[in-house]
Amino acid sequence: MLSTMQDVPLTVTRILTHGMTIHGKSQVTTWTGEPEPQRRTFAEVGRRAAQLAHALRDELGVDGDQRVATLLWNNSEHIEAYLSVPSMGAVLHPLNVRLPAEQLIWVVGHADDKVVIVNGSLLPLLGPLLPRLPSVEHVIVAGPGDRSVLAGAAPRVHEYEELIAGRPTTYDWPELDERQAAAMCYTSGTTGDPKGVIYSHRSIYLHSMQVNMAESMGLSVKDTTLVVVPQFHVNAWGLPHAAFMSGINMLMPDRFLQPVPLAEMIERERPTHAAAVPTIWQGLLAEVTANPRDLSSMARVTIGGAACPPALMAAYDKLGVRLCHAWGMTETSPVGTMSSPPAGLTAEEEWPYRITQGRFPAGVEARLVGPGGEHLPWDNRSAGELEVRGPWIAAAYYGGSDGEVLRPDDKFSEDGWLKTGDVGVISDEGFLTLTDRAKDVIKSGGEWISSFELENALMAHPDVAEAAVIAVPDDKWGERPLATVVLKEGATADYQALRAFLGRTVAEWQLPERWTVIPAVPKTSVGKFDKKVIRKQYADGELDVTRL
Ligand code: AMP
């Protein structure tokens, strides 16, 4: 029997029209570095999104599912593009501003981007690449910055404000198929070429509802979210779309991502929610420890993208800021888990739940797979690779404009689940604790050592700013951990002391005997520890390793 319910497509267009009417007074505030930030209401942003669509269609001839790329910071124009491009039926492609030039060129070519909307401040990055971006026919420049690098460029150059000025503020949005492509993001590509994930209107709609749910980010019209996570990193973890659904105000940092301006915008604008990777919160913590600021408006902060050290969580608790741990991937839109402890617990009882990666929402099914392909029990002990499936989880990668998709065996199971490459355990209540990336696990004498566990334990030492642990070859055990440590200024701890400190929480046989102090942990383009760089430094003999 078929249902008797209406079948209304779940589209970004509906998110846009809902946000700009029902939540028309909510605001997008963009930091400008000037005494006053730029403020636009959702209604204004929606009208400008319509003007942008007219410009793209009438002036630039964007049609069908052509790709419109953005090389933009987190700001109002970027949100306008987020809403406008998919709603007109085209595909939004946010570009990672920190990708190495060669990868950026590869990604633009692979996606066949026709248009790039770029911030003026990022022209020094884009300008020199243009001769190698043959698919790009138009460049639209928004905001301040020296335009001279564009002199003689092959694509036509437009000024964002001039381009949209005077155009109609409503648009006759087409009725789209909800399964159609709306946006695409490439993985940050720690191995091989980046892989393109194409989000559908439906996946974005359903994911946005999940983001808003109380047990996820719990966004409300009464709140303001500080969107630090870049819009090119998995659609800013879905925040802009979710915000247009729930009406939460957005505070956008633009290019001011350093600890000092972040601290200033938090103190002045008093956001109640924020989202970013641990590196950002580590940097901010160091800043406010040296120069105290009031961050306490941020009742909840979503932290993910890399494991959150429990010591960081504890430090922010003292500032009145609650870090809520989440796990996800470009392939999972990204919300995969969120850590929200069960009801009725004291703060102390909540702690073991808070430091896990969290629980799976209804839209994400999970299973753990052992080395022989067997499915492991959820007993919080059996460690295996996490596989997931659901309506906002990728089923394949973009294979290029011939319409092919890629389903590599190491990424997708035969029965269609996504192989995450993350290793961990799951409790009987569904709380996930990750212990490693599959490729980072330290296999010592047939047993696995968790690099996350060693790093978290090290980062709880008062003298340690950051620590990354990698596997290095060992004649006797196959592999052993190498601890690379960044010490805080004025630190006195030596390796023996650090090892003894680790020994308080970590089993003796897992303690590293190889140690080195490094000036900073190398980071990927999205701010995660880049262990492949450390592995290479070790292999090339560049690290001064002490053996205890
Ligand atoms: P990306 O696609 O760049 O967002 O990277 C996704 C990967 O980041 C995941 O597969 C994990 O390895 C890692 N990751 C994300 N969130 C967490 C977390 N909370 N704890 C540990 N690793 C994480």
Coordinates of C-alpha atoms and ligand atoms in Angstrom, one line a residue:
M1 CA 0.0 0.0 0.0
L2 CA 1.3 3.5 -0.9
S3 CA 1.1 6.2 1.7
T4 CA -1.4 9.0 1.4
M5 CA 1.2 11.7 2.2
Q6 CA 2.4 14.5 -0.1
D7 CA 5.8 14.0 -1.7
V8 CA 7.4 17.4 -1.5
P9 CA 11.1 17.4 -2.6
L10 CA 13.5 18.2 0.2
T11 CA 15.6 21.0 -1.4
V12 CA 18.0 23.8 -0.5
T13 CA 15.4 26.1 -2.1
R14 CA 13.0 25.3 0.7
I15 CA 15.7 26.0 3.3
L16 CA 16.4 29.3 1.6
T17 CA 12.7 30.5 1.4
H18 CA 11.9 29.3 4.9
G19 CA 14.9 31.1 6.4
M20 CA 14.4 34.4 4.6
T21 CA 10.7 34.6 5.5
I22 CA 10.1 32.8 8.8
H23 CA 13.5 33.9 10.2
G24 CA 13.9 37.0 8.1
K25 CA 15.1 39.0 11.1
S26 CA 17.9 36.6 12.1
Q27 CA 21.3 38.0 11.2
V28 CA 24.5 37.1 9.5
T29 CA 27.2 39.2 11.1
T30 CA 30.6 39.2 9.3
W31 CA 33.8 40.3 11.0
T32 CA 35.5 43.0 8.9
G33 CA 38.4 44.2 11.0
E34 CA 36.7 47.6 11.1
P35 CA 35.1 49.0 14.3
E36 CA 31.7 47.7 13.2
P37 CA 31.1 44.3 11.6
Q38 CA 28.9 43.9 8.6
R39 CA 25.3 42.9 9.5
R40 CA 22.7 41.5 7.1
T41 CA 19.3 39.9 8.0
F42 CA 18.4 36.5 6.6
A43 CA 15.8 38.4 4.5
E44 CA 18.5 40.5 3.0
V45 CA 20.8 37.5 2.4
G46 CA 17.9 35.7 0.7
R47 CA 17.2 38.7 -1.6
R48 CA 20.9 39.0 -2.5
A49 CA 20.9 35.2 -3.2
A50 CA 18.1 35.8 -5.7
Q51 CA 20.1 38.7 -7.2
L52 CA 23.1 36.5 -7.5
A53 CA 21.1 33.8 -9.2
H54 CA 19.9 36.3 -11.8
A55 CA 23.4 37.5 -12.4
L56 CA 24.8 33.9 -12.8
R57 CA 22.0 33.0 -15.2
D58 CA 21.5 36.2 -17.2
E59 CA 25.0 37.7 -17.3
L60 CA 27.2 34.6 -16.9
G61 CA 25.0 32.1 -18.6
V62 CA 25.2 29.5 -15.8
D63 CA 22.9 26.7 -16.7
G64 CA 21.9 23.2 -15.8
D65 CA 24.2 21.5 -13.3
Q66 CA 27.3 23.7 -14.0
R67 CA 29.7 24.1 -11.2
V68 CA 30.1 27.4 -9.4
A69 CA 33.2 27.3 -7.2
T70 CA 33.9 29.6 -4.2
L71 CA 37.2 30.6 -2.9
L72 CA 35.8 32.6 0.0
W73 CA 36.2 33.0 3.7
N74 CA 33.2 32.4 6.0
N75 CA 31.1 35.5 5.3
S76 CA 27.7 36.7 4.1
E77 CA 28.6 36.4 0.3
H78 CA 29.6 32.8 0.9
I79 CA 26.2 32.1 2.5
E80 CA 24.5 33.8 -0.4
A81 CA 26.3 31.5 -2.8
Y82 CA 25.5 28.5 -0.6
L83 CA 21.8 29.2 -1.0
S84 CA 21.6 30.7 -4.5
V85 CA 23.7 28.2 -6.6
P86 CA 22.0 25.0 -5.5
S87 CA 18.5 26.6 -5.6
M88 CA 18.9 27.6 -9.3
G89 CA 19.9 23.9 -10.0
A90 CA 23.6 24.5 -10.4
V91 CA 26.2 22.9 -8.1
L92 CA 28.2 24.8 -5.5
H93 CA 31.8 23.8 -5.1
P94 CA 33.6 25.5 -2.1
L95 CA 37.4 25.4 -2.6
N96 CA 39.8 24.8 0.2
V97 CA 41.8 28.0 0.5
R98 CA 44.7 26.1 2.1
L99 CA 45.1 23.4 -0.5
P100 CA 48.6 23.4 -2.1
A101 CA 48.4 25.0 -5.6
E102 CA 48.8 21.8 -7.5
Q103 CA 45.8 20.2 -5.7
L104 CA 43.7 23.3 -6.2
I105 CA 44.4 23.2 -9.9
W106 CA 43.5 19.5 -10.0
V107 CA 40.3 19.9 -8.1
V108 CA 39.0 22.8 -10.2
G109 CA 39.8 20.9 -13.3
H110 CA 38.2 17.7 -12.0
A111 CA 35.0 19.4 -11.0
D112 CA 35.0 21.4 -14.2
D113 CA 34.3 24.7 -12.4
K114 CA 32.9 27.4 -14.7
V115 CA 32.8 30.2 -12.3
V116 CA 34.9 31.1 -9.2
I117 CA 33.6 33.6 -6.7
V118 CA 36.7 34.8 -4.8
N119 CA 37.4 37.2 -1.9
G120 CA 39.6 40.0 -2.9
S121 CA 42.0 39.1 -0.1
L122 CA 42.5 35.6 -1.8
L123 CA 43.3 37.0 -5.3
P124 CA 47.1 36.5 -4.7
L125 CA 46.3 32.8 -4.4
L126 CA 43.9 32.5 -7.3
G127 CA 45.5 35.0 -9.8
P128 CA 48.7 33.1 -10.6
L129 CA 46.7 29.8 -11.0
L130 CA 44.3 31.1 -13.6
P131 CA 46.4 30.3 -16.7
R132 CA 46.2 26.7 -15.5
L133 CA 42.4 26.7 -14.9
P134 CA 41.0 26.4 -18.4
S135 CA 37.5 25.4 -17.3
V136 CA 37.1 28.8 -15.5
E137 CA 35.3 31.3 -17.7
H138 CA 34.3 33.9 -15.0
V139 CA 35.8 35.2 -11.8
I140 CA 33.6 37.2 -9.5
V141 CA 35.5 39.2 -6.9
A142 CA 34.0 40.1 -3.5
G143 CA 35.3 42.4 -0.8
P144 CA 38.6 44.3 -0.5
G145 CA 41.9 43.3 -2.1
D146 CA 44.3 44.2 -4.8
R147 CA 42.7 43.4 -8.2
S148 CA 45.9 44.0 -10.2
V149 CA 46.9 40.3 -10.3
L150 CA 43.9 39.8 -12.6
A151 CA 45.2 42.1 -15.3
G152 CA 45.3 40.2 -18.5
A153 CA 43.5 37.1 -17.0
A154 CA 41.7 34.9 -19.5
P155 CA 38.4 34.6 -17.7
R156 CA 36.0 37.5 -17.6
V157 CA 36.3 39.4 -14.3
H158 CA 33.2 40.8 -12.4
E159 CA 32.8 42.7 -9.2
Y160 CA 30.3 40.9 -6.9
E161 CA 28.4 44.0 -5.8
E162 CA 28.2 45.6 -9.2
L163 CA 27.1 42.3 -10.7
I164 CA 24.1 41.8 -8.4
A165 CA 23.2 45.5 -8.0
G166 CA 19.8 46.4 -9.4
R167 CA 18.7 42.9 -10.3
P168 CA 15.3 41.5 -9.1
T169 CA 15.3 40.4 -5.4
T170 CA 13.1 37.5 -6.1
Y171 CA 13.7 34.5 -8.3
D172 CA 11.4 32.0 -9.8
W173 CA 13.3 29.0 -8.4
P174 CA 12.9 25.8 -10.4
E175 CA 11.2 22.8 -8.8
L176 CA 14.2 20.4 -8.4
D177 CA 14.6 16.7 -7.9
E178 CA 15.7 16.2 -4.3
R179 CA 18.3 13.6 -5.4
Q180 CA 20.0 16.1 -7.7
A181 CA 23.5 17.4 -6.9
A182 CA 23.4 20.6 -4.8
A183 CA 27.0 20.9 -3.6
M184 CA 30.4 19.2 -3.7
C185 CA 33.4 19.1 -1.4
Y186 CA 36.7 17.3 -2.0
T187 CA 38.3 15.4 0.9
S188 CA 41.5 17.1 2.1
G189 CA 43.4 14.2 0.5
T190 CA 46.1 13.0 2.9
T191 CA 46.9 10.2 0.5
G192 CA 46.6 10.5 -3.3
D193 CA 44.3 12.9 -5.1
P194 CA 41.4 14.5 -3.2
K195 CA 38.1 12.7 -3.7
G196 CA 34.9 14.5 -4.6
V197 CA 31.8 14.0 -2.6
I198 CA 28.5 15.3 -4.1
Y199 CA 25.8 16.2 -1.7
S200 CA 22.2 16.0 -2.9
H201 CA 19.4 18.5 -1.9
R202 CA 17.8 15.7 0.1
S203 CA 21.0 14.8 2.0
I204 CA 21.6 18.5 2.9
Y205 CA 18.0 18.9 4.0
L206 CA 18.0 15.8 6.2
H207 CA 21.4 16.5 7.6
S208 CA 20.4 20.1 8.4
M209 CA 17.5 18.8 10.5
Q210 CA 19.9 16.5 12.3
V211 CA 22.4 19.4 13.0
N212 CA 19.5 21.3 14.6
M213 CA 18.4 18.5 16.9
A214 CA 18.9 19.0 20.6
E215 CA 21.2 16.0 20.9
S216 CA 23.3 17.3 18.0
M217 CA 24.2 21.0 17.9
G218 CA 20.8 22.0 19.4
L219 CA 20.6 25.3 17.4
S220 CA 17.7 27.7 18.2
V221 CA 16.5 31.0 16.9
K222 CA 17.4 32.5 20.3
D223 CA 21.1 31.7 19.8
T224 CA 24.1 32.8 17.8
T225 CA 26.6 30.4 16.3
L226 CA 30.2 31.4 15.6
V227 CA 31.1 29.5 12.4
V228 CA 34.8 29.1 12.6
V229 CA 35.0 25.8 10.7
P230 CA 35.6 26.9 7.1
Q231 CA 32.8 26.7 4.7
F232 CA 35.0 24.6 2.4
H233 CA 35.4 22.0 5.1
V234 CA 32.3 19.8 4.7
N235 CA 30.0 22.8 4.2
A236 CA 31.0 24.3 7.5
W237 CA 29.7 21.1 9.1
G238 CA 26.2 22.0 7.7
L239 CA 25.8 25.1 9.9
P240 CA 24.7 27.6 7.2
H241 CA 22.0 25.4 5.9
A242 CA 20.9 24.3 9.4
A243 CA 20.9 28.0 10.5
F244 CA 18.4 29.0 7.7
M245 CA 16.2 26.2 9.0
S246 CA 16.3 27.0 12.7
G247 CA 16.9 30.8 12.5
I248 CA 20.0 30.8 14.6
N249 CA 22.1 34.0 14.0
M250 CA 25.4 33.4 12.4
L251 CA 28.7 35.1 13.3
M252 CA 31.2 34.7 10.5
P253 CA 34.9 35.4 11.1
D254 CA 35.9 36.0 7.5
R255 CA 39.7 36.0 7.4
F256 CA 40.1 36.8 11.1
L257 CA 40.8 33.3 12.3
Q258 CA 43.7 34.0 14.6
P259 CA 43.2 33.7 18.4
V260 CA 43.2 37.4 19.2
P261 CA 40.4 38.5 16.8
L262 CA 38.5 35.3 17.7
A263 CA 38.7 36.2 21.4
E264 CA 37.6 39.8 20.6
M265 CA 34.6 38.7 18.5
I266 CA 33.4 36.3 21.1
E267 CA 33.7 38.9 23.9
R268 CA 31.9 41.5 21.8
E269 CA 29.2 39.5 20.0
R270 CA 28.7 36.9 22.7
P271 CA 27.9 33.8 20.5
T272 CA 26.2 31.0 22.4
H273 CA 27.5 28.2 20.1
A274 CA 30.6 27.7 18.0
A275 CA 32.2 25.0 15.9
A276 CA 35.8 24.3 15.0
V277 CA 38.6 21.7 15.0
P278 CA 40.7 21.2 18.2
T279 CA 43.7 23.2 16.9
I280 CA 41.6 26.4 16.9
W281 CA 40.5 25.8 20.5
Q282 CA 44.0 25.0 21.5
G283 CA 45.2 28.3 20.1
L284 CA 42.4 30.3 21.6
L285 CA 43.1 28.7 25.0
A286 CA 46.7 29.7 24.9
E287 CA 45.7 33.3 24.1
V288 CA 43.1 33.7 26.8
T289 CA 45.4 32.1 29.3
A290 CA 47.9 34.8 28.6
N291 CA 45.3 37.6 28.2
P292 CA 42.1 36.7 29.9
R293 CA 38.8 37.3 28.0
D294 CA 35.2 36.3 28.8
L295 CA 34.3 33.4 26.5
S296 CA 31.5 32.2 28.8
S297 CA 28.7 33.1 26.4
M298 CA 29.6 30.0 24.4
A299 CA 27.5 27.5 26.3
R300 CA 28.2 24.8 23.8
V301 CA 31.0 24.3 21.3
T302 CA 31.0 21.6 18.7
I303 CA 34.5 20.2 18.4
G304 CA 35.5 17.6 15.9
G305 CA 37.4 16.8 12.8
A306 CA 40.2 15.4 15.0
A307 CA 40.2 13.8 18.4
C308 CA 39.5 16.3 21.2
P309 CA 42.1 15.9 24.0
P310 CA 40.2 15.5 27.3
A311 CA 42.6 18.0 28.9
L312 CA 41.3 20.6 26.5
M313 CA 37.8 19.9 27.4
A314 CA 38.6 20.2 31.1
A315 CA 40.4 23.5 30.5
Y316 CA 37.4 25.0 28.7
D317 CA 35.1 23.7 31.5
K318 CA 36.9 26.1 33.8
L319 CA 36.2 29.0 31.4
G320 CA 32.5 28.1 31.5
V321 CA 32.6 26.7 27.9
R322 CA 31.4 23.2 27.2
L323 CA 33.2 21.4 24.4
C324 CA 30.9 18.8 22.8
H325 CA 32.8 16.1 20.9
A326 CA 31.6 15.1 17.5
W327 CA 33.0 12.8 14.8
G328 CA 32.4 13.0 11.0
M329 CA 34.0 13.1 7.6
T330 CA 33.5 14.8 4.3
E331 CA 31.8 11.6 3.2
T332 CA 29.3 11.9 6.1
S333 CA 28.1 15.5 5.5
P334 CA 29.7 15.4 8.3
V335 CA 27.6 14.6 11.3
G336 CA 28.3 11.0 12.2
T337 CA 28.3 11.1 16.0
M338 CA 27.8 13.7 18.8
S339 CA 28.6 13.2 22.3
S340 CA 25.7 14.0 24.6
P341 CA 25.7 12.0 27.8
P342 CA 22.5 10.2 28.9
A343 CA 20.1 11.9 31.3
G344 CA 20.3 12.0 35.1
L345 CA 24.1 12.0 35.6
T346 CA 26.3 14.2 37.7
A347 CA 29.1 16.2 36.1
E348 CA 31.5 13.5 37.2
E349 CA 29.4 10.7 35.8
E350 CA 29.0 12.5 32.5
W351 CA 32.8 12.8 32.0
P352 CA 33.4 9.3 30.5
Y353 CA 30.7 9.9 28.0
R354 CA 31.8 13.4 27.1
I355 CA 35.3 12.3 26.0
T356 CA 33.9 9.7 23.6
Q357 CA 33.3 10.7 20.0
G358 CA 29.6 10.3 20.9
R359 CA 26.5 8.5 19.8
F360 CA 25.0 7.8 16.3
P361 CA 21.9 9.8 15.4
A362 CA 18.9 7.9 13.9
G363 CA 20.1 8.7 10.4
V364 CA 23.4 7.0 10.8
E365 CA 23.7 3.2 11.1
A366 CA 27.1 1.8 12.3
R367 CA 29.0 -1.4 12.5
L368 CA 32.5 -2.4 13.5
V369 CA 34.4 -4.8 11.2
G370 CA 37.3 -6.9 12.4
P371 CA 40.4 -7.7 10.4
G372 CA 38.8 -10.9 9.0
G373 CA 35.7 -9.0 7.9
E374 CA 33.7 -10.2 10.9
H375 CA 31.2 -7.9 12.6
L376 CA 32.3 -7.1 16.1
P377 CA 30.1 -6.7 19.2
W378 CA 29.3 -3.4 20.8
D379 CA 31.1 -4.2 24.1
N380 CA 33.4 -1.1 24.3
R381 CA 36.3 -3.6 24.0
S382 CA 36.3 -5.1 20.5
A383 CA 38.2 -2.7 18.2
G384 CA 37.5 -2.7 14.5
E385 CA 37.0 -0.4 11.5
L386 CA 33.9 1.7 11.7
E387 CA 31.5 1.4 8.7
V388 CA 28.4 3.6 8.4
R389 CA 25.4 4.1 6.1
G390 CA 22.5 6.5 6.0
P391 CA 20.8 9.1 3.9
W392 CA 23.6 11.7 4.3
I393 CA 26.5 9.3 3.9
A394 CA 28.3 9.0 0.5
A395 CA 27.7 6.0 -1.6
A396 CA 30.5 6.8 -4.1
Y397 CA 33.0 9.5 -5.2
Y398 CA 32.6 11.8 -8.2
G399 CA 34.5 10.3 -11.1
G400 CA 34.5 13.3 -13.5
S401 CA 32.2 15.0 -15.9
D402 CA 31.5 11.8 -17.9
G403 CA 29.0 10.9 -15.1
E404 CA 31.0 7.9 -13.8
V405 CA 31.3 7.4 -10.1
L406 CA 34.1 5.7 -8.2
R407 CA 33.5 3.1 -5.5
P408 CA 37.0 1.9 -4.5
D409 CA 37.0 -1.3 -2.5
D410 CA 38.9 0.2 0.4
K411 CA 36.3 2.9 0.8
F412 CA 33.0 1.1 0.2
S413 CA 31.9 -2.4 1.3
E414 CA 30.3 -4.8 -1.2
D415 CA 26.9 -4.2 0.5
G416 CA 27.3 -0.4 0.1
W417 CA 28.5 0.8 3.5
L418 CA 31.1 3.5 3.8
K419 CA 34.4 2.2 5.2
T420 CA 35.5 5.1 7.3
G421 CA 39.2 4.1 7.9
D422 CA 38.6 5.0 11.5
V423 CA 39.3 2.3 14.2
G424 CA 37.5 2.2 17.5
V425 CA 35.1 0.5 19.9
I426 CA 31.4 1.1 20.5
S427 CA 29.6 0.7 23.9
D428 CA 26.3 -1.1 24.4
E429 CA 24.7 2.3 24.6
G430 CA 26.1 3.2 21.2
F431 CA 28.9 5.5 22.3
L432 CA 31.8 5.4 19.8
T433 CA 35.4 5.8 21.1
L434 CA 37.9 6.1 18.3
T435 CA 41.4 4.8 19.0
D436 CA 43.1 5.7 15.6
R437 CA 43.0 6.1 11.9
A438 CA 43.5 2.6 10.5
K439 CA 46.7 3.8 8.8
D440 CA 48.0 5.4 12.1
V441 CA 47.5 2.4 14.4
I442 CA 50.8 1.2 16.0
K443 CA 51.1 -2.6 15.6
S444 CA 53.5 -3.6 18.2
G445 CA 54.2 -7.3 18.6
G446 CA 50.8 -8.3 17.3
E447 CA 49.0 -5.9 19.7
W448 CA 47.5 -2.5 18.8
I449 CA 48.6 0.6 20.5
S450 CA 46.3 3.6 20.2
S451 CA 48.1 6.8 19.1
F452 CA 45.1 8.9 20.2
E453 CA 45.3 7.4 23.7
L454 CA 49.0 8.3 24.0
E455 CA 48.5 11.8 22.6
N456 CA 45.6 12.5 24.9
A457 CA 47.5 11.3 27.9
L458 CA 50.6 13.4 26.9
M459 CA 48.5 16.5 26.3
A460 CA 47.2 16.3 29.8
H461 CA 50.7 17.1 31.1
P462 CA 51.0 20.8 32.1
D463 CA 54.2 21.3 30.2
V464 CA 52.9 19.8 26.9
A465 CA 51.3 22.1 24.3
E466 CA 50.7 19.4 21.7
A467 CA 51.8 15.8 21.1
A468 CA 51.6 13.6 18.0
V469 CA 52.5 9.9 18.2
I470 CA 53.4 7.9 15.1
A471 CA 54.3 4.3 14.4
V472 CA 58.0 3.7 13.5
P473 CA 59.6 0.5 12.4
D474 CA 61.2 -1.6 15.2
D475 CA 63.4 -4.7 14.7
K476 CA 62.0 -6.6 17.7
W477 CA 58.3 -5.5 17.8
G478 CA 57.6 -4.6 14.1
E479 CA 56.4 -1.1 15.1
R480 CA 56.8 1.0 18.2
P481 CA 55.4 4.5 19.1
L482 CA 57.5 7.6 18.5
A483 CA 56.3 10.5 20.7
T484 CA 56.8 13.9 19.1
V485 CA 56.1 16.6 21.7
V486 CA 55.6 20.4 21.6
L487 CA 56.6 21.9 24.9
K488 CA 55.0 25.0 26.4
E489 CA 57.2 28.0 26.9
G490 CA 59.4 27.7 30.0
A491 CA 58.6 23.9 30.3
T492 CA 61.1 21.9 32.3
A493 CA 59.8 18.3 31.9
D494 CA 62.3 15.9 30.4
Y495 CA 61.5 12.6 28.5
Q496 CA 61.8 10.5 31.6
A497 CA 59.4 12.7 33.4
L498 CA 56.9 12.6 30.5
R499 CA 57.2 8.8 30.2
A500 CA 56.6 8.4 34.0
F501 CA 53.6 10.7 33.6
L502 CA 52.2 8.6 30.8
G503 CA 52.8 5.5 32.9
R504 CA 50.1 6.6 35.3
T505 CA 47.4 6.0 32.8
V506 CA 48.9 3.9 30.0
A507 CA 50.1 0.2 30.2
E508 CA 53.8 -0.2 30.6
W509 CA 54.3 -2.1 27.3
Q510 CA 52.6 0.8 25.4
L511 CA 55.0 3.5 26.7
P512 CA 57.1 5.0 23.9
E513 CA 60.9 4.6 24.2
R514 CA 61.5 7.0 21.3
W515 CA 61.0 10.7 22.0
T516 CA 61.6 14.0 20.2
V517 CA 60.7 17.6 20.8
I518 CA 59.4 19.5 17.8
P519 CA 58.6 23.2 17.4
A520 CA 55.0 22.6 16.2
V521 CA 53.0 19.6 15.0
P522 CA 52.6 19.9 11.2
K523 CA 48.9 20.5 10.2
T524 CA 46.8 19.6 7.2
S525 CA 44.8 22.2 5.2
V526 CA 41.9 21.8 7.6
G527 CA 44.0 22.1 10.8
K528 CA 44.5 18.4 11.7
F529 CA 47.7 16.7 12.8
D530 CA 49.5 15.8 9.6
K531 CA 51.2 12.5 10.6
K532 CA 52.4 11.7 7.1
V533 CA 54.7 14.7 7.3
I534 CA 56.1 13.5 10.7
R535 CA 56.5 10.0 9.2
K536 CA 58.5 11.5 6.3
Q537 CA 60.6 13.6 8.6
Y538 CA 61.5 10.5 10.6
A539 CA 62.2 8.4 7.6
D540 CA 64.5 11.2 6.2
G541 CA 66.4 11.3 9.5
E542 CA 65.3 14.9 10.2
L543 CA 64.1 14.3 13.7
D544 CA 66.5 14.4 16.7
V545 CA 65.2 11.2 18.4
T546 CA 66.2 10.2 21.9
R547 CA 65.9 6.6 22.8
L548 CA 65.3 5.9 26.5
Ligands
AMP1 P1 37.6 15.1 6.9 O1 36.9 14.4 5.8 O2 38.7 16.0 6.4 O3 36.7 15.8 7.7 O4 38.3 14.0 7.8 C1 37.6 13.0 8.4 C2 38.4 12.3 9.4 O5 38.8 13.1 10.5 C3 37.7 11.1 10.0 O6 37.7 9.9 9.2 C4 38.6 10.9 11.3 O7 39.8 10.2 11.0 C5 38.9 12.3 11.7 N1 38.0 12.8 12.7 C6 36.9 13.6 12.6 N2 36.4 13.8 13.8 C7 37.1 13.1 14.7 C8 37.0 13.0 16.1 N3 36.1 13.6 16.8 N4 38.0 12.2 16.7 C9 38.9 11.6 16.0 N5 39.1 11.7 14.7 C10 38.2 12.5 14.0

